[in-house]
mmCIF file of C-alpha atoms and ligand atoms in Angstrom:
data_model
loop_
_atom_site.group_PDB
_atom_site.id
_atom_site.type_symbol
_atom_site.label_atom_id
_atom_site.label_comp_id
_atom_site.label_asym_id
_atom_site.label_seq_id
_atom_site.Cartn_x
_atom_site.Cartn_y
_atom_site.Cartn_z
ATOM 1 C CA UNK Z 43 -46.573 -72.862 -12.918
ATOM 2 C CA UNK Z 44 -47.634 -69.553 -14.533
ATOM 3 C CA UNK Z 45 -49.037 -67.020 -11.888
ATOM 4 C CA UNK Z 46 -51.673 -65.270 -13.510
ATOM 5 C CA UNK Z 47 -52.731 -63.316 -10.437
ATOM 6 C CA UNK Z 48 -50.896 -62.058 -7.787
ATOM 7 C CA UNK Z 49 -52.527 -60.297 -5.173
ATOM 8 C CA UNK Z 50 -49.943 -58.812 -2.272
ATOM 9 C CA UNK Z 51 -51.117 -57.256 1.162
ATOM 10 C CA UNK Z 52 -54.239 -55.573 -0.673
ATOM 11 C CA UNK Z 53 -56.061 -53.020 1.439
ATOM 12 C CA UNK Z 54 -58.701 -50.861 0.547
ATOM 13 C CA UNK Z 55 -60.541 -48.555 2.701
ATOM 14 C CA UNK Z 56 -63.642 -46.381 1.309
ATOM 15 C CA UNK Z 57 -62.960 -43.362 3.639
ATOM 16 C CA UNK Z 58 -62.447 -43.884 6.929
ATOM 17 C CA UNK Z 59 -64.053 -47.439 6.522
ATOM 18 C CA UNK Z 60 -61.530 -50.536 6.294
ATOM 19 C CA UNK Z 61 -62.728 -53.062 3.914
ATOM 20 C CA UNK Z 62 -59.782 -55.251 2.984
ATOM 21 C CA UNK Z 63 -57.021 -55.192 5.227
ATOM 22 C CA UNK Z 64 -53.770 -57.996 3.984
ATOM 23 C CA UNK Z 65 -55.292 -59.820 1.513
ATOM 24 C CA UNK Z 66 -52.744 -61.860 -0.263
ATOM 25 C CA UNK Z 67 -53.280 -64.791 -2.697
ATOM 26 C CA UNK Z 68 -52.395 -66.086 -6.265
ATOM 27 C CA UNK Z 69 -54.230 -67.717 -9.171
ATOM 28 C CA UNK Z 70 -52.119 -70.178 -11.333
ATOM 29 C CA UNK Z 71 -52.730 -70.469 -15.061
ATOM 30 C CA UNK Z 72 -55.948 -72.543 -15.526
ATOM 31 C CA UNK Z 73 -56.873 -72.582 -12.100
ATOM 32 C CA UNK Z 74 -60.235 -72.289 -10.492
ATOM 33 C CA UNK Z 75 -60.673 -70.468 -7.236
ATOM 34 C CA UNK Z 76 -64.100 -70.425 -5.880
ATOM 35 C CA UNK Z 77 -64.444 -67.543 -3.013
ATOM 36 C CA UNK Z 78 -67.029 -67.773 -0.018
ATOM 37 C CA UNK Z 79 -67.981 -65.691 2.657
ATOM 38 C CA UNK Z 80 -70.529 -63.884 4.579
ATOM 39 C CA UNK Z 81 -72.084 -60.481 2.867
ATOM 40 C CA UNK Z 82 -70.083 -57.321 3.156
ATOM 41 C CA UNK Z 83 -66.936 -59.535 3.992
ATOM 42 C CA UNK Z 84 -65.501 -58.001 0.665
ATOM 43 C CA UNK Z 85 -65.603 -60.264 -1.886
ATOM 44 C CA UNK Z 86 -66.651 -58.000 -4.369
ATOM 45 C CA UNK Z 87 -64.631 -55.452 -3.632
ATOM 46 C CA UNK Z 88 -61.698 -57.616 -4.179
ATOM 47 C CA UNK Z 89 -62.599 -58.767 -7.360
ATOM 48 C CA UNK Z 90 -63.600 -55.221 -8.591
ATOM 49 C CA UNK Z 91 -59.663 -54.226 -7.594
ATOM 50 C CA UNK Z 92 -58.991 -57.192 -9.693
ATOM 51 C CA UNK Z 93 -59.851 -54.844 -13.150
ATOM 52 C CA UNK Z 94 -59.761 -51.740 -11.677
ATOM 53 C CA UNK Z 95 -63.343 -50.811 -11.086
ATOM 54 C CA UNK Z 96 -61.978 -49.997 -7.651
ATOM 55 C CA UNK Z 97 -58.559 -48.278 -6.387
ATOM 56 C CA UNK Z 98 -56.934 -50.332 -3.624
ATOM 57 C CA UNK Z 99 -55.533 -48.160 -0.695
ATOM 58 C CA UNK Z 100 -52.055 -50.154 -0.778
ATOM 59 C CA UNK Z 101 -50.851 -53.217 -1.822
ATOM 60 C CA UNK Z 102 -49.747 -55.216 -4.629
ATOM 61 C CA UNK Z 103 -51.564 -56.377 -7.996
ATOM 62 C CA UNK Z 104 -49.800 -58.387 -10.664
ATOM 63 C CA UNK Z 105 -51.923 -59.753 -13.713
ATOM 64 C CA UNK Z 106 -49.779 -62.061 -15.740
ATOM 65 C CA UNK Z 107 -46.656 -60.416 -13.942
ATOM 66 C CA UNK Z 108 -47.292 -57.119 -15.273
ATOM 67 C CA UNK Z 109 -48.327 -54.643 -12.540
ATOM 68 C CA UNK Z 110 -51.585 -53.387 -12.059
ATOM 69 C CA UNK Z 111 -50.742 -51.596 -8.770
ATOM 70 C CA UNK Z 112 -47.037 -51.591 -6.881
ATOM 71 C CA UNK Z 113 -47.486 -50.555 -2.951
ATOM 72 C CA UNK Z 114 -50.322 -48.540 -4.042
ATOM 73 C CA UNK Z 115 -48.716 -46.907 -7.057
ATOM 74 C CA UNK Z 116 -50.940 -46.963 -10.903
ATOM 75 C CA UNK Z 117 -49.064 -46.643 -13.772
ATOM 76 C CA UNK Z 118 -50.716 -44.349 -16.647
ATOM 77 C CA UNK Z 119 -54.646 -45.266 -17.398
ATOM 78 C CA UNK Z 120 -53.315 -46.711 -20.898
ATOM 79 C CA UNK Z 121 -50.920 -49.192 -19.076
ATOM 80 C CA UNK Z 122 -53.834 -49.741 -16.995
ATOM 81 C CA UNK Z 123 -56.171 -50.895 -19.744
ATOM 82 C CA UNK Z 124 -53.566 -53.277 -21.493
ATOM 83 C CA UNK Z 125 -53.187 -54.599 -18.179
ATOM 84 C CA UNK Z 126 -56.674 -55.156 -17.115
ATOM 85 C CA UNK Z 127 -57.681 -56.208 -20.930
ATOM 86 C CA UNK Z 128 -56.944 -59.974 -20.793
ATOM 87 C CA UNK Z 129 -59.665 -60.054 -18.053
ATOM 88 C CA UNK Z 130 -63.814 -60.395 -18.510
ATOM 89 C CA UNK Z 131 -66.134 -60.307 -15.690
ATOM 90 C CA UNK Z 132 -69.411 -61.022 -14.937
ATOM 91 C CA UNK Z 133 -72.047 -59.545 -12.439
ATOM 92 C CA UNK Z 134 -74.636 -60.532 -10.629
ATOM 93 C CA UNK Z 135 -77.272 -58.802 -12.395
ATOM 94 C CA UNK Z 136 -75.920 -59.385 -15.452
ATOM 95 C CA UNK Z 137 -75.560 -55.592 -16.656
ATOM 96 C CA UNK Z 138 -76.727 -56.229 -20.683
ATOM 97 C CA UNK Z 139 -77.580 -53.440 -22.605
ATOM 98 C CA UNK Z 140 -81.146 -53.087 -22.439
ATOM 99 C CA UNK Z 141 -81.507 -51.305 -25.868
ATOM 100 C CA UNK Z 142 -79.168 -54.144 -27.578
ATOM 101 C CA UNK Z 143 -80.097 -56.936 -28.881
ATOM 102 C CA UNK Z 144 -78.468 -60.451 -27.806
ATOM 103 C CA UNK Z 145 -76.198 -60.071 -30.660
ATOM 104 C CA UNK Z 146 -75.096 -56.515 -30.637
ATOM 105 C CA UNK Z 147 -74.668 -56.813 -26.452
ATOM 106 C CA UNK Z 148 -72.010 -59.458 -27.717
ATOM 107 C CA UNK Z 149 -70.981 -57.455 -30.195
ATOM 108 C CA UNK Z 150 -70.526 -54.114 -29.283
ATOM 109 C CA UNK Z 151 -66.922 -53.692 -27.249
ATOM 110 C CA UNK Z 152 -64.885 -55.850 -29.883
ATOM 111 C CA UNK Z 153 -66.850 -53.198 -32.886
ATOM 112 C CA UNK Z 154 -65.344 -50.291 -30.130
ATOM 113 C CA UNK Z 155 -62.045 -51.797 -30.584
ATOM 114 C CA UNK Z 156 -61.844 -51.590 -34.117
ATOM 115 C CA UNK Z 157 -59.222 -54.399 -34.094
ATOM 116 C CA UNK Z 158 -60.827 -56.734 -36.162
ATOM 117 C CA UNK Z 159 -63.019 -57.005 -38.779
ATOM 118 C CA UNK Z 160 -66.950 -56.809 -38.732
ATOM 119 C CA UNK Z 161 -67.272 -60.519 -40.615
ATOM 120 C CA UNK Z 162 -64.751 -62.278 -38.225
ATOM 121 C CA UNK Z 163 -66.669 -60.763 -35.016
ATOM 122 C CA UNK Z 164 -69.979 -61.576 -36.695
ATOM 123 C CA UNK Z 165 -68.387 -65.246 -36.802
ATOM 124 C CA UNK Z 166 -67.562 -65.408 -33.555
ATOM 125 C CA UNK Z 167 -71.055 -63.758 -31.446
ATOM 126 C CA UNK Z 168 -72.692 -66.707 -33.675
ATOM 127 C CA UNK Z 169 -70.310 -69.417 -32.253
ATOM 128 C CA UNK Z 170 -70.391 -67.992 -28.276
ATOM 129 C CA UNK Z 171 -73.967 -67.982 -28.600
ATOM 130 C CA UNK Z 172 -74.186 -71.177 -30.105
ATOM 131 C CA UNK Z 173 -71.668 -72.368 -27.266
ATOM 132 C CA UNK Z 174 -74.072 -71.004 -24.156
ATOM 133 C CA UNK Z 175 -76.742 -72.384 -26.136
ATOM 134 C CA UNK Z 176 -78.622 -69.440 -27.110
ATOM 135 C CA UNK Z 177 -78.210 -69.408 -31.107
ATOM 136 C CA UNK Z 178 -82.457 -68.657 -31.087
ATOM 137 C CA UNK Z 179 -82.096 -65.531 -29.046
ATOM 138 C CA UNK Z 180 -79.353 -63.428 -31.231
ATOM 139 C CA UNK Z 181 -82.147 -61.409 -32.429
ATOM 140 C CA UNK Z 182 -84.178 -60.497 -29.155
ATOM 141 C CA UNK Z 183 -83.549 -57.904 -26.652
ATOM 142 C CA UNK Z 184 -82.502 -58.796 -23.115
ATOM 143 C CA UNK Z 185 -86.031 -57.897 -21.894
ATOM 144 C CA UNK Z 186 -87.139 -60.771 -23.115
ATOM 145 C CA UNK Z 187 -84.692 -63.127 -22.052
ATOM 146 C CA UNK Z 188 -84.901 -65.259 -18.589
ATOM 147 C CA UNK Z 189 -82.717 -64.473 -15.873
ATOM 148 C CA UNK Z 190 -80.639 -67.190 -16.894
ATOM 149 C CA UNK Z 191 -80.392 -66.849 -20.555
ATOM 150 C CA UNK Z 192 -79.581 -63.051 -19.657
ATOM 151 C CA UNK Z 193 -76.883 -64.710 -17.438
ATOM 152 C CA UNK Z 194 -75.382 -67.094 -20.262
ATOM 153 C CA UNK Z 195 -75.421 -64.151 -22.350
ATOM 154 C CA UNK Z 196 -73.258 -61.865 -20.268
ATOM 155 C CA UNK Z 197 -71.090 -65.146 -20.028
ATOM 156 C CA UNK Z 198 -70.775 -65.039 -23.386
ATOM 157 C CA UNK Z 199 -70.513 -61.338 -24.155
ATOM 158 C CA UNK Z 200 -67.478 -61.699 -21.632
ATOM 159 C CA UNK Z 201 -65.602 -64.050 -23.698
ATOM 160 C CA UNK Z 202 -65.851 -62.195 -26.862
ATOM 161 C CA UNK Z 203 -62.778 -60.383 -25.647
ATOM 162 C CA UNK Z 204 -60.846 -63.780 -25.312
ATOM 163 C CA UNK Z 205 -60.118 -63.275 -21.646
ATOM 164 C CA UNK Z 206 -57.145 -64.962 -20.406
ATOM 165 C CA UNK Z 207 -58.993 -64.566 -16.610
ATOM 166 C CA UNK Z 208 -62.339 -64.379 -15.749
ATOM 167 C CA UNK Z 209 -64.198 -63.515 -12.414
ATOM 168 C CA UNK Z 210 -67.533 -63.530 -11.596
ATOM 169 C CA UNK Z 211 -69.187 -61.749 -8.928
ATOM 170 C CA UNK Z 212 -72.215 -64.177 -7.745
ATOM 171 C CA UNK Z 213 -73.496 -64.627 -10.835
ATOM 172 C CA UNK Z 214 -76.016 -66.983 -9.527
ATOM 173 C CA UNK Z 215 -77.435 -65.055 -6.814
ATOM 174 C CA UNK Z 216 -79.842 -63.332 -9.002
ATOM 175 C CA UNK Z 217 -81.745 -66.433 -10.115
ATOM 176 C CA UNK Z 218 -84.411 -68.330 -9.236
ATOM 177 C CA UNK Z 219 -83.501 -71.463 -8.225
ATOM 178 C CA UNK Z 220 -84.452 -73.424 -11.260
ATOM 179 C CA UNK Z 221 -82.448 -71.362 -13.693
ATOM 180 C CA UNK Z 222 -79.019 -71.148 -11.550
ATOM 181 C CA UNK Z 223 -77.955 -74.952 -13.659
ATOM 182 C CA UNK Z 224 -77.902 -73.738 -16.970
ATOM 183 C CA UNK Z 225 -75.565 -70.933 -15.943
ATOM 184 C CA UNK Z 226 -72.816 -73.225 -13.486
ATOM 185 C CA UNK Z 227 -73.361 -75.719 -16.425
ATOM 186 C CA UNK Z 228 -71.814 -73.114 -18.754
ATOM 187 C CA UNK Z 229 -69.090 -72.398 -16.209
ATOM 188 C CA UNK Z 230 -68.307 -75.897 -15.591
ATOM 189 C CA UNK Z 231 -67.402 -76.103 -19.259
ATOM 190 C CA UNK Z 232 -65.069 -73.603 -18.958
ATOM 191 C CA UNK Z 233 -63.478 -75.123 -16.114
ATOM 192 C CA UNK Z 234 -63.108 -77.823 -18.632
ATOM 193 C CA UNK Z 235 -61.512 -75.992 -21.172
ATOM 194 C CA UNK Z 236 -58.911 -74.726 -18.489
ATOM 195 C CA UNK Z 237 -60.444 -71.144 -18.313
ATOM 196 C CA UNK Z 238 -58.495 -69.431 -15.252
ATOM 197 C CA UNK Z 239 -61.556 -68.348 -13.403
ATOM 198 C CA UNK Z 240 -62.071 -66.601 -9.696
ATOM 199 C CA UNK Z 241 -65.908 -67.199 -8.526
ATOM 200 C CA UNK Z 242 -67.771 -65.595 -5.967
ATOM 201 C CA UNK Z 243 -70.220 -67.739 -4.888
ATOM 202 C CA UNK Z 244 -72.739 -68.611 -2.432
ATOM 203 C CA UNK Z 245 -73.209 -71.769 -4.178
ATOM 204 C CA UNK Z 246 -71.439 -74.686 -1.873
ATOM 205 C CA UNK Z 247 -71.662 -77.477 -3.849
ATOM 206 C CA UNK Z 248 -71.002 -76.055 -7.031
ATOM 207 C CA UNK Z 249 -67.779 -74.784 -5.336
ATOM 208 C CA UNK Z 250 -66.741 -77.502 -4.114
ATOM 209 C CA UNK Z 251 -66.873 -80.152 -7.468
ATOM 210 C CA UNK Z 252 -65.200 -76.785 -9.762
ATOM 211 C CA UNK Z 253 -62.662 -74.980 -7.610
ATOM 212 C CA UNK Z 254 -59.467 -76.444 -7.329
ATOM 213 C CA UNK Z 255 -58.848 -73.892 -4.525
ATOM 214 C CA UNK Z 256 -61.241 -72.085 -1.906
ATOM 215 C CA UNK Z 257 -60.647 -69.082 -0.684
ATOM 216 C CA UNK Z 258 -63.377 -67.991 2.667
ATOM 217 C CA UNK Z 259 -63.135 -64.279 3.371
ATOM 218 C CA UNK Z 260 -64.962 -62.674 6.419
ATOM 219 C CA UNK Z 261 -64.562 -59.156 7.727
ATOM 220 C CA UNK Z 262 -62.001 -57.900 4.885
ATOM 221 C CA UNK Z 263 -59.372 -60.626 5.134
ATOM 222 C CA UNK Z 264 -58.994 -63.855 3.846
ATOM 223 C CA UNK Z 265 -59.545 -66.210 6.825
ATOM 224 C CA UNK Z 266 -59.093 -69.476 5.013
ATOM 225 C CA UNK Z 267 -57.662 -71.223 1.890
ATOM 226 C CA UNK Z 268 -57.078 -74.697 1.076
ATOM 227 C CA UNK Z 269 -58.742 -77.387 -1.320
ATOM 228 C CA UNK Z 270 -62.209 -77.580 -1.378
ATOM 229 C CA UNK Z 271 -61.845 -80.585 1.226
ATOM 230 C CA UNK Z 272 -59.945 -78.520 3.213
ATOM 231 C CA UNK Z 273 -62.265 -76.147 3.455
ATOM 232 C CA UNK Z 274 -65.526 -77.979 3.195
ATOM 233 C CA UNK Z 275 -64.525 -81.475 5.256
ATOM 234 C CA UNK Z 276 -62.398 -79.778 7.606
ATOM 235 C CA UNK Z 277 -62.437 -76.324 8.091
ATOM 236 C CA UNK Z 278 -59.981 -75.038 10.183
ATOM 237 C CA UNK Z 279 -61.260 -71.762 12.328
ATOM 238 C CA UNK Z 280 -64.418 -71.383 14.205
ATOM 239 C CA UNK Z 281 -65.683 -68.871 11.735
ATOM 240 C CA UNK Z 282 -65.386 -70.942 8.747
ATOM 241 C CA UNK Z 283 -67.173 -73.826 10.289
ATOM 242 C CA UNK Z 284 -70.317 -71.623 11.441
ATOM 243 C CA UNK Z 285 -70.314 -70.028 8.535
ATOM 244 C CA UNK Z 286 -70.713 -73.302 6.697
ATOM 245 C CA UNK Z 287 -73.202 -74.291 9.126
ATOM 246 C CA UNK Z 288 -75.293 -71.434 8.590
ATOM 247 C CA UNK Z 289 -75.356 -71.453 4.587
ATOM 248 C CA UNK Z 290 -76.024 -75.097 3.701
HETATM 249 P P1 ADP E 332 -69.344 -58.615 -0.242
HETATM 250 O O1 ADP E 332 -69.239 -58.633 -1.726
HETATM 251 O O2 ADP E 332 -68.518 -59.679 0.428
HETATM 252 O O3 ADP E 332 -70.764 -58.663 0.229
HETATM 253 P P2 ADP E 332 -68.469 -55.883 -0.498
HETATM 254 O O4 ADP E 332 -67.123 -55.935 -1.119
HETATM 255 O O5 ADP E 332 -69.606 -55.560 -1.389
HETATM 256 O O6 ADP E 332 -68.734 -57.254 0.275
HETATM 257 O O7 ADP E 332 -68.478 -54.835 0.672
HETATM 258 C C1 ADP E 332 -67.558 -54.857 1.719
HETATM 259 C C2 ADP E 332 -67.772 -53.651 2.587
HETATM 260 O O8 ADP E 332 -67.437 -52.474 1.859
HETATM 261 C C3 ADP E 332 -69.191 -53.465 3.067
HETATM 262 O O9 ADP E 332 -69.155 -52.973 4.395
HETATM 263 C C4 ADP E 332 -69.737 -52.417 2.129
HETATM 264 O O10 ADP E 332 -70.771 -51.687 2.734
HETATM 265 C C5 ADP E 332 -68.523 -51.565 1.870
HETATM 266 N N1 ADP E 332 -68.535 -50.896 0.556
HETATM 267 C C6 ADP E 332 -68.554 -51.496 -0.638
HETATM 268 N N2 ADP E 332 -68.536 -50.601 -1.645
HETATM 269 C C7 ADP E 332 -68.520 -49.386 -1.045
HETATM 270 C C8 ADP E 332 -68.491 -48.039 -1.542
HETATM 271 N N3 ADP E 332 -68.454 -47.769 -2.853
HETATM 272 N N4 ADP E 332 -68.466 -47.047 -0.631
HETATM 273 C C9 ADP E 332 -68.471 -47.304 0.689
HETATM 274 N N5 ADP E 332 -68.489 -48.540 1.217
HETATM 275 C C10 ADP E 332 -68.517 -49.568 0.364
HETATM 276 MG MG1 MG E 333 -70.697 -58.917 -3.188
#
């Protein structure tokens, strides 16, 4: 099996405030792991450390065997993009361009690359869009777009970088109720396809037909990890099962 995470004692502290203490876990190659757990239990702060939007305090990262962070060491910033650059994420409130259109928000960090030509990315904005189902929309700017299209389009704006890995950080949570199917109908797909995908979610049963592994993390460490029956039909700890309780 190909590790395409690997995640080692993490800790992270902001100050003298300890968010993550020993987190340790892997993602395989084509895996889906969904992550639970209460708010401010550090779920996003893990997956931030993920692509280096945050600075773990010590601790091991490997992405695709390549490190990210050894016991708390970085390598240059350049090592540290090609590292982090086979991985897309997506946020909770979406974080589009408002002055873009659709289009261009795809668009714009493969143009910044300069990697490949203006046709070919043209080519592929028309077939992500087409793929999240919002081929009508390239023109209009995200002001005008439901929560959920916005949603589908950062999905899709992610995977104009051909991610090998990508995480998303709730991206439900934002929604109204009625629009949070289009966008787990879009990552269901890519479950399908055999995207390698960590998802933090608050959305139970969603987790539990996609992940192939659940991770529940409460007060900075992961508590529990097992199957999605595991975790869902027999939880092992006290806190797991109340929290479980308390959500659904
Ligand atoms: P979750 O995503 O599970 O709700 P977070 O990772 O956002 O949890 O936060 C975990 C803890 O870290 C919380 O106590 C939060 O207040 C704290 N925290 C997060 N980001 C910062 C920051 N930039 N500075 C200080 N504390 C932070
Ligand atoms: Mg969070």
């Amino acid at each position: 099996m190909t590790s395409m995470i690997e995640v080692l004692n993490l800790k992270k502290s902001f100050g003298s405030l300890d968010v993550l203490e020993k987190v340790s876990f892997s993602v395989n190659l084509g895996e889906v792991v969904a992550v639970i757990g209460p708010s401010g239990s550090g779920k996003s702060t893990m997956l931030r450390s993920l692509v280096h939007l945050e600075e773990i305090t010590g601790g091991s990262i490997r992405i695709e065997g390549e490190s990210l962070v050894e016991d708390g060491e970085y390598p240059s910033a350049a090592r540290i993009r090609v590292i982090t650059s086979g991985m897309g994420m997506v946020f909770q409130n979406f974080n589009l361009f408002p002055h873009l259109t659709v289009q261009d928000n795809l668009e714009l960090a493969p143009k910044a690359l300069k990697k490949i030509n203006l046709a070919e990315i043209r080519l592929r904005s028309t077939e992500l869009l087409k793929k999240v189902g919002l081929s009508d929309k390239a023109d209009v700017y995200p002001a005008n777009l439901s929560g959920g299209q916005k949603q589908r389009v950062a999905i899709a704006r992610a995977l104009m970088m051909n991610p090998k890995i990508l995480l998303f950080d709730e991206p439900t949570s934002a929604l109204d109720p009625e629009l949070t199917g289009e966008v787990l109908r879009v990552i269901q797909q890519l479950a399908e396809e055999k995207m390698t995908m960590i998802i933090v979610t608050h959305e139970m049963n969603f987790a539990r037909d996609v992940a192939d592994r659940v991770i529940f993390m409460d007060k900075g460490e992961i508590a529990e990890m097992g199957t999605p029956e595991q975790i869902f039909e027999n939880p092992q700890l006290e806190r797991t099962k109340s929290f479980l309780n308390h959500i659904s």
